[in-house]
Amino acid sequence: MTVSLKNLRKTFADGTDAVKGIDLDIEQGEFITLLGPSGCGKTTTLRLIAGLEEPTSGEIYINGRQVNDVDPGDRDIAMVFQSYALYPHMTALQNMTLNLTVAGLSKEAANKKALATARTLGLEDLLDKKPGKLSGGQRQRVALGRAMVRDPVCYLMDEPLSNLDLKLRELMRTELKRIHKKDKVTTVYVTHDQAEALILSDRVTVMKDGEIQQVGDPVEIYGNPANEFVAEFIGSPSINLIRADITENGISAGGLQVSTRNVPAGNGAITLGVRPEDVILGTAESDGLKGKIEFTEPQGGIVHAFVKLEQSEKILKNRDYLVVSIDVHESIEIGSTVGIQFREERMNCFDAQSGQSIETTS
Ligand code: ADP
Ligand code: MG
């Protein structure tokens, strides 16, 4: 199923502009996420697609047909919410088959379908249990199963994993990915968790204040963010934002040259975005920026080093330390002074005023 949103807008009765005219084309079989901070309009967008909210203006097309006036029940869409909303007095099996029997399927046929789905989700042994006897993860799988048995042509999922603990979330994430790879059902998935979005998505839609900031595959979104907001929202620890200037010979920060790249049509001040893994630490004798490793955060395979730059406050825009990712097997010494270089080809440049990405040339 394809979904197209054209200049879609939702202003609630109290005047809240939740969705401010968004355009989005969702392809057949695609797993696309709506990602952004709380309140940016993700749920509203999903509910507009489902038909649970009426657009203030703009159009929604499903498989090329405008559905603005089509009832939610006639849109062939299955929604999975953050709160599972299972019926407590029914068993897992009954919860999963209810929609099917209501739709007129025989009990036998409905059970057969539910059983097949339960197998996919590893729920076979739990079908006789009521939700009260199931763990959070099991309940969420039943809720997912209830959506899956309907063979929808599209899933709309609103933070379906956010109530689960970390380990379960990881398991379910893999499970969702596996199911999507097998069935290729178009899925629109809402999350505020950038890692989840990167892991699951064919494409990520980054939203802020009711507007789309960027749509792209995970590699593109991470490597070539359209603006400072996207750059900072994606990635953990977040990108280093560095106040820099365009000079005749390239780019400088704190009066020291940090790059030979050229920024055409610049007005002088820019913001450099450098991911923690794109900082190279060298000896204190080298030219360029220098700093002191003040502390580290071991993460297992990698270590994050927090480097206080000479003029840190002046140079760093979003925090006090330059954050550097280092392989755990590399040796670093807390308290030592290091030279700092950036991987030029992976740097991002943003206009210091607008925050929009600007191209550089070598
Ligand atoms: P998200 O899912 O990204 O957290 P929502 O789509 O739920 O964001 O909300 C977007 C904005 O619209 C928020 O400011 C929220 O408070 C507001 N909002 C959501 N639902 C309603 C409603 N029914 N009436 C008024 N404002 C609403
Ligand atoms: Mg929401």
Tab-separated table of N, CA, C and O and ligand atoms in Angstrom, residues 12-19 36-45 47 53 158-159 190 207, ligand 1:
chain	number	residue	atom	x	y	z
A	12	PHE	N	-5.855	21.938	15.956
A	12	PHE	CA	-6.903	21.493	16.877
A	12	PHE	C	-7.805	22.665	17.263
A	12	PHE	O	-7.434	23.829	17.055
A	13	ALA	N	-8.961	22.335	17.838
A	13	ALA	CA	-9.967	23.343	18.178
A	13	ALA	C	-9.393	24.442	19.075
A	13	ALA	O	-9.798	25.601	18.997
A	14	ASP	N	-8.418	24.063	19.935
A	14	ASP	CA	-7.854	25.073	20.841
A	14	ASP	C	-6.776	25.928	20.167
A	14	ASP	O	-6.116	26.729	20.817
A	15	GLY	N	-6.598	25.726	18.850
A	15	GLY	CA	-5.646	26.559	18.114
A	15	GLY	C	-4.262	25.951	17.978
A	15	GLY	O	-3.397	26.529	17.308
A	16	THR	N	-4.018	24.780	18.595
A	16	THR	CA	-2.698	24.149	18.478
A	16	THR	C	-2.442	23.691	17.040
A	16	THR	O	-3.228	22.918	16.487
A	17	ASP	N	-1.365	24.187	16.448
A	17	ASP	CA	-0.963	23.745	15.120
A	17	ASP	C	-0.097	22.504	15.268
A	17	ASP	O	1.114	22.602	15.415
A	18	ALA	N	-0.704	21.337	15.234
A	18	ALA	CA	0.046	20.103	15.492
A	18	ALA	C	0.818	19.647	14.264
A	18	ALA	O	1.939	19.171	14.369
A	19	VAL	N	0.212	19.793	13.089
A	19	VAL	CA	0.850	19.393	11.837
A	19	VAL	C	0.692	20.553	10.860
A	19	VAL	O	-0.413	21.004	10.584
A	36	GLY	N	10.922	12.240	16.117
A	36	GLY	CA	11.059	13.616	16.570
A	36	GLY	C	10.765	13.697	18.053
A	36	GLY	O	10.252	12.737	18.641
A	37	PRO	N	11.063	14.831	18.655
A	37	PRO	CA	10.826	14.978	20.097
A	37	PRO	C	9.338	14.976	20.418
A	37	PRO	O	8.502	15.161	19.528
A	38	SER	N	9.024	14.781	21.672
A	38	SER	CA	7.653	14.762	22.131
A	38	SER	C	6.939	16.048	21.716
A	38	SER	O	7.495	17.134	21.829
A	39	GLY	N	5.728	15.915	21.201
A	39	GLY	CA	4.932	17.082	20.849
A	39	GLY	C	5.150	17.610	19.443
A	39	GLY	O	4.571	18.626	19.062
A	40	CYS	N	5.966	16.909	18.633
A	40	CYS	CA	6.283	17.444	17.299
A	40	CYS	C	5.229	17.076	16.255
A	40	CYS	O	5.329	17.497	15.108
A	41	GLY	N	4.222	16.279	16.638
A	41	GLY	CA	3.128	15.996	15.701
A	41	GLY	C	3.135	14.587	15.118
A	41	GLY	O	2.405	14.307	14.158
A	42	LYS	N	3.901	13.685	15.674
A	42	LYS	CA	3.998	12.319	15.130
A	42	LYS	C	2.676	11.563	15.260
A	42	LYS	O	2.165	11.023	14.286
A	43	THR	N	2.149	11.543	16.483
A	43	THR	CA	0.907	10.803	16.717
A	43	THR	C	-0.229	11.398	15.903
A	43	THR	O	-1.031	10.676	15.302
A	44	THR	N	-0.288	12.720	15.858
A	44	THR	CA	-1.351	13.368	15.085
A	44	THR	C	-1.264	12.954	13.619
A	44	THR	O	-2.282	12.637	12.986
A	45	THR	N	-0.055	12.930	13.072
A	45	THR	CA	0.114	12.526	11.670
A	45	THR	C	-0.385	11.098	11.463
A	45	THR	O	-1.104	10.801	10.504
A	47	ARG	N	-2.547	9.458	13.274
A	47	ARG	CA	-4.008	9.400	13.438
A	47	ARG	C	-4.724	9.991	12.221
A	47	ARG	O	-5.826	9.563	11.871
A	53	GLU	N	-8.350	11.276	13.036
A	53	GLU	CA	-8.446	12.737	13.100
A	53	GLU	C	-8.803	13.232	11.709
A	53	GLU	O	-8.395	12.634	10.712
A	158	ASP	N	2.385	3.266	16.886
A	158	ASP	CA	2.722	4.456	17.662
A	158	ASP	C	3.513	4.061	18.907
A	158	ASP	O	2.935	3.602	19.892
A	159	GLU	N	4.814	4.208	18.852
A	159	GLU	CA	5.707	3.880	19.968
A	159	GLU	C	5.366	2.528	20.595
A	159	GLU	O	5.213	2.444	21.823
A	190	VAL	N	5.958	5.276	14.539
A	190	VAL	CA	6.267	6.505	15.273
A	190	VAL	C	7.184	6.207	16.447
A	190	VAL	O	6.945	5.271	17.210
A	207	MET	N	10.880	14.973	12.278
A	207	MET	CA	9.911	16.064	12.445
A	207	MET	C	10.294	16.967	13.605
A	207	MET	O	10.930	16.543	14.554
B	1	ADP	P1	3.904	13.595	19.389
B	1	ADP	O1	3.169	12.329	19.101
B	1	ADP	O2	4.976	13.896	18.402
B	1	ADP	O3	4.421	13.640	20.792
B	1	ADP	P2	1.295	14.830	19.100
B	1	ADP	O4	0.937	14.605	17.675
B	1	ADP	O5	0.652	13.965	20.108
B	1	ADP	O6	2.884	14.819	19.264
B	1	ADP	O7	0.950	16.336	19.484
B	1	ADP	C1	1.356	17.432	18.696
B	1	ADP	C2	0.852	18.710	19.362
B	1	ADP	O8	-0.558	18.755	19.321
B	1	ADP	C3	1.232	18.823	20.828
B	1	ADP	O9	1.475	20.184	21.101
B	1	ADP	C4	-0.018	18.335	21.545
B	1	ADP	O10	-0.113	18.902	22.820
B	1	ADP	C5	-1.099	18.824	20.620
B	1	ADP	N1	-2.322	17.986	20.649
B	1	ADP	C6	-2.404	16.647	20.426
B	1	ADP	N2	-3.674	16.225	20.495
B	1	ADP	C7	-4.436	17.332	20.759
B	1	ADP	C8	-5.839	17.569	20.958
B	1	ADP	N3	-6.716	16.572	20.843
B	1	ADP	N4	-6.217	18.833	21.208
B	1	ADP	C9	-5.330	19.853	21.304
B	1	ADP	N5	-3.999	19.693	21.127
B	1	ADP	C10	-3.557	18.456	20.868
